[in-house]
Amino acid sequence: MKKILILIVTTFALSACKTDIEIAAPSSGNADFSRYVALGSSFTAGVTDGALFTSGQANSFPVILSASFADAGGGTFKQPTVNSTIGINLDGNSKLKLFYETLCTGGKDFFTRYEASTGDASIFTDNVSSLGPFNNLGVPGTKSFHFNDQFYGNTTLGNPFYARFAKIPGTSTLLSEAVSVNPTFFTLLIGQEDIYDYALGGGSETNFDSITTISYFNSNVDVIVNTLVTTGAKGAIANIPDPADIPYFTTIPYDGLVLTAAQATQLNAFFALDPNINFQEGRNPYLLRDTTAVSGVRMLKETEYVLLSASYDSICNGYGSFDFVNNVVKGFRDRHVLDEAELNFIRGRINSFNDKLRQIAIANNLAYVDLYGLFRQLNSGIIVSGVKFTNKYITGRTYSSDGFTPTAQGYAIITNFFINAINATYNSTLRSVEVLKYPALNMP
Amino acid sequence: MKKIASATLLFLLIATSKLSGGGFETNTKTVSVTGMAGAQVAVPQSSSSAVYNPAAIGFLPKKMMFSAGISGLISKTSYFETGTENYHSAHPSRFLPSVSATFQINERIGAGLAYYSSFGYHHRWEDNWPGRFVTIESKLGIKTIQPSVSFTFAEMFAVSASALIHNGNYDHRKALATGNNEGEASLNGKGSGMGFMLGSFLKYNESLSAGLTIKWNGNLNLKNSTLAYSRIPSSWQDLYPVVDAFDITIRLPYCVTAGASITFNEDLITTAELSYSGWKRLDSLYFSSPVADGGPVYLRLNNSLSGRLGVQYAFVEEFIMKGGVTYEVSPYNSDHVIPSYPDANKVSFALGAEFKPKPQFSVDVAAGLENVFERKGVDADNYFYGSYNSTRYFFGAGINYHF
């Protein structure tokens, strides 16, 4: 009996010892993260809420990624920091502030206003080039042909976001800045501005701007990637998402024009000579200015997008429909809409660009980050530690108030996509970042 | 015999890795049996038979027996984020009273009445821990009143029937991702349920006895539950309307337990038993109406087995030592580890002692620990990854009186 008791007591004591859970150490695998440079545009720079400002930049995806790199041999990661709470964008505007107020329709919804009357222009005059070289070479507005453009850093003709930190303004390029770091690893987000500068402007209203040609894009990508890999660097290249998966294009429904029976009758009488326009009580497509249409406007199609730039303020003032008081048609301007032709043009380029990006990633054994797939997945949602992220405007938690750039948590999700692709390509064991510790939106 | 007992104990320690059971069924239902790790279905010894196998009431040593006690549970559950060294812990504690009484009405018929905690758990994490959007605090407590009647057919065999009258509450609290100002959701429900238990007891001879119980716990129906939200920004309040007066159904597991005991002499009793628990009934918590960020909550449980071994030895008539071990493999699916109850295979060890200052009166004390082994996994519904392990300390004190 005593032996039994001794056995029980001994086992009792042994079992009280705490089990230590072993944590796998992060490793770089076949990659070397000691000198990491990030090349890209708005996403890489850390633009959020429509502008570049201090706290947004502090949570850019390369910063978040570099923190994971740091556990696997990564070195310091330096950004051309801006010192501003309201920030600025290329249009000179400040960051946006979110509101939730009653609309003309009677319901409440989210909309934005600029946080200040103008952006903080001191950012552009605050030259920080002496603090370089920088690891984050993300510059808002950068298209594929800007990376190797020496005039892009020109203080008067170039991009002011780059000019403020260019090593030799008017001479050095973003690509030469990257090479000067002697990078061991790079991330490249290229082509987004080529596509979305066009798409965010509603397409080709003025034909002033269009999307980079496929051949020009391909040659730019070849130069950039070949230059970087020639240094011996490994890296990750991300592809380009579709506008269907970005709330800037999908938040305002094409058929948000709600009419009473009397209003529908009045409009049908007004457009009696146009056989393509027919209103009914309830939801109706908005109207778009179209010089080829009989009445100068046409009804939007289900496949077309009203952009977030056609704010509810405008819609409440009759835009997209009809001014019943003054009996005036107020169709949306083309810059507030992506029509079918423009979307087909955009998607054709996205497909071509993404093909190129995938091919060059494979050819150079680089990680290929499927942002297109990630953003598509956000339609159904991605659940992170009990929180569902979708591409729904504001309540989807992924995108910032501008409807295009992510929140810090959205950037963290993107970072984890990079980490997954890098680990899969280079047999590294980078740790995923904790998405929910990063800032979310400031909700009204 | 001692070698057999030692070997049996080792067998349970090692071979029961293929057994499973447990879940959040309370193992410390009465103090006098806690010291034997709850192995009592085949041991007619105290009024605890009113809980574990009322068919044994007719074989108890005294006509009227009464016990009362209280058990305490102190838990520490550790969570480690996947891929990091970040560590978080939960430290809830619970106190569980129990009362049991048995009465042999005549040679054939006996009656029992017991009140105890049948199921429960409590996990309370830090408000800012990474899993706060899944759970901050989750608590289930079910108290059961069990009236029983037993019928002894012959000197060696008896059967019993019991009603299980459950009363319980379920509370769950978690954070809501409503921007930088996080909100909170709080689900509260109270309710009752009914089940039954059938028992049989065989006293083969003075040394060997066996017991078999079938317990159908039924459902716990939480009526008029409420889901309330707090700290929700005004712009999100339409998404989170308060929902009240809905029902939650918790399907409790059934359980079949078979055990045997060997009395070597007047001083030494050993017992072993196996339980098969139908935890699969509780595959989810069902909500009667849809609620934002509410149910159903999928648990994906499996049916399971558990094994227990108990031993007691009377050094002198006034002092009895007890010991026991339990091994349970979690009914929780290995690919679905939920932080509100991060269950895993577990082993528990118990020690107890009974002092008899007077022939009719005795005092029981018991203590032990339950080691919930490390489990690494994901909450498959919430994509919350991590590793958990838990240690629970239990202790109790009670009194026994017989007439």
mmCIF file of N, CA and C in Angstrom, chain A residues 124-125 127 129 150-171:
data_model
loop_
_atom_site.group_PDB
_atom_site.id
_atom_site.type_symbol
_atom_site.label_atom_id
_atom_site.label_comp_id
_atom_site.label_asym_id
_atom_site.label_seq_id
_atom_site.Cartn_x
_atom_site.Cartn_y
_atom_site.Cartn_z
ATOM 1 N N PHE A 124 6.559 68.754 -48.098
ATOM 2 C CA PHE A 124 7.301 68.792 -49.366
ATOM 3 C C PHE A 124 8.560 69.654 -49.264
ATOM 4 N N THR A 125 8.560 70.595 -48.344
ATOM 5 C CA THR A 125 9.748 71.438 -48.201
ATOM 6 C C THR A 125 10.716 70.902 -47.153
ATOM 7 N N ASN A 127 13.167 68.716 -46.530
ATOM 8 C CA ASN A 127 14.067 67.811 -47.250
ATOM 9 C C ASN A 127 14.841 66.946 -46.260
ATOM 10 N N SER A 129 16.841 64.289 -47.329
ATOM 11 C CA SER A 129 17.774 63.448 -48.102
ATOM 12 C C SER A 129 19.060 63.162 -47.327
ATOM 13 N N GLN A 150 15.098 59.755 -63.805
ATOM 14 C CA GLN A 150 15.911 60.660 -62.989
ATOM 15 C C GLN A 150 15.211 61.990 -62.728
ATOM 16 N N PHE A 151 14.236 62.346 -63.574
ATOM 17 C CA PHE A 151 13.516 63.603 -63.344
ATOM 18 C C PHE A 151 12.436 63.464 -62.277
ATOM 19 N N TYR A 152 12.197 62.231 -61.872
ATOM 20 C CA TYR A 152 11.128 61.983 -60.892
ATOM 21 C C TYR A 152 11.471 62.599 -59.538
ATOM 22 N N GLY A 153 12.764 62.792 -59.291
ATOM 23 C CA GLY A 153 13.175 63.407 -58.029
ATOM 24 C C GLY A 153 13.475 64.884 -58.155
ATOM 25 N N ASN A 154 13.193 65.432 -59.319
ATOM 26 C CA ASN A 154 13.432 66.858 -59.535
ATOM 27 C C ASN A 154 12.533 67.683 -58.612
ATOM 28 N N THR A 155 13.106 68.677 -58.014
ATOM 29 C CA THR A 155 12.359 69.434 -57.005
ATOM 30 C C THR A 155 11.211 70.253 -57.582
ATOM 31 N N THR A 156 11.244 70.553 -58.853
ATOM 32 C CA THR A 156 10.134 71.317 -59.431
ATOM 33 C C THR A 156 9.287 70.483 -60.386
ATOM 34 N N LEU A 157 9.904 69.583 -61.126
ATOM 35 C CA LEU A 157 9.160 68.821 -62.128
ATOM 36 C C LEU A 157 8.794 67.418 -61.656
ATOM 37 N N GLY A 158 9.426 66.973 -60.606
ATOM 38 C CA GLY A 158 9.239 65.591 -60.187
ATOM 39 C C GLY A 158 8.122 65.426 -59.179
ATOM 40 N N ASN A 159 8.130 64.287 -58.530
ATOM 41 C CA ASN A 159 7.155 63.981 -57.490
ATOM 42 C C ASN A 159 7.694 64.546 -56.174
ATOM 43 N N PRO A 160 6.956 65.468 -55.547
ATOM 44 C CA PRO A 160 7.493 66.109 -54.333
ATOM 45 C C PRO A 160 7.745 65.125 -53.188
ATOM 46 N N PHE A 161 7.016 64.007 -53.204
ATOM 47 C CA PHE A 161 7.259 63.015 -52.156
ATOM 48 C C PHE A 161 8.641 62.372 -52.325
ATOM 49 N N TYR A 162 9.081 62.244 -53.586
ATOM 50 C CA TYR A 162 10.424 61.702 -53.822
ATOM 51 C C TYR A 162 11.471 62.799 -53.728
ATOM 52 N N ALA A 163 11.165 63.966 -54.254
ATOM 53 C CA ALA A 163 12.144 65.051 -54.281
ATOM 54 C C ALA A 163 12.641 65.387 -52.871
ATOM 55 N N ARG A 164 11.788 65.180 -51.873
ATOM 56 C CA ARG A 164 12.192 65.564 -50.508
ATOM 57 C C ARG A 164 13.246 64.622 -49.926
ATOM 58 N N PHE A 165 13.417 63.447 -50.545
ATOM 59 C CA PHE A 165 14.455 62.572 -50.000
ATOM 60 C C PHE A 165 15.419 62.054 -51.064
ATOM 61 N N ALA A 166 15.263 62.518 -52.313
ATOM 62 C CA ALA A 166 16.168 62.046 -53.371
ATOM 63 C C ALA A 166 17.611 62.406 -53.021
ATOM 64 N N LYS A 167 18.483 61.441 -53.251
ATOM 65 C CA LYS A 167 19.887 61.639 -52.881
ATOM 66 C C LYS A 167 20.477 62.802 -53.686
ATOM 67 N N ILE A 168 20.277 62.751 -55.005
ATOM 68 C CA ILE A 168 20.687 63.855 -55.878
ATOM 69 C C ILE A 168 19.478 64.182 -56.743
ATOM 70 N N PRO A 169 18.657 65.123 -56.296
ATOM 71 C CA PRO A 169 17.427 65.426 -57.037
ATOM 72 C C PRO A 169 17.712 65.718 -58.514
ATOM 73 N N GLY A 170 16.963 65.079 -59.372
ATOM 74 C CA GLY A 170 17.132 65.282 -60.809
ATOM 75 C C GLY A 170 18.166 64.366 -61.415
ATOM 76 N N THR A 171 18.867 63.634 -60.575
ATOM 77 C CA THR A 171 19.873 62.707 -61.091
ATOM 78 C C THR A 171 19.620 61.276 -60.618
#
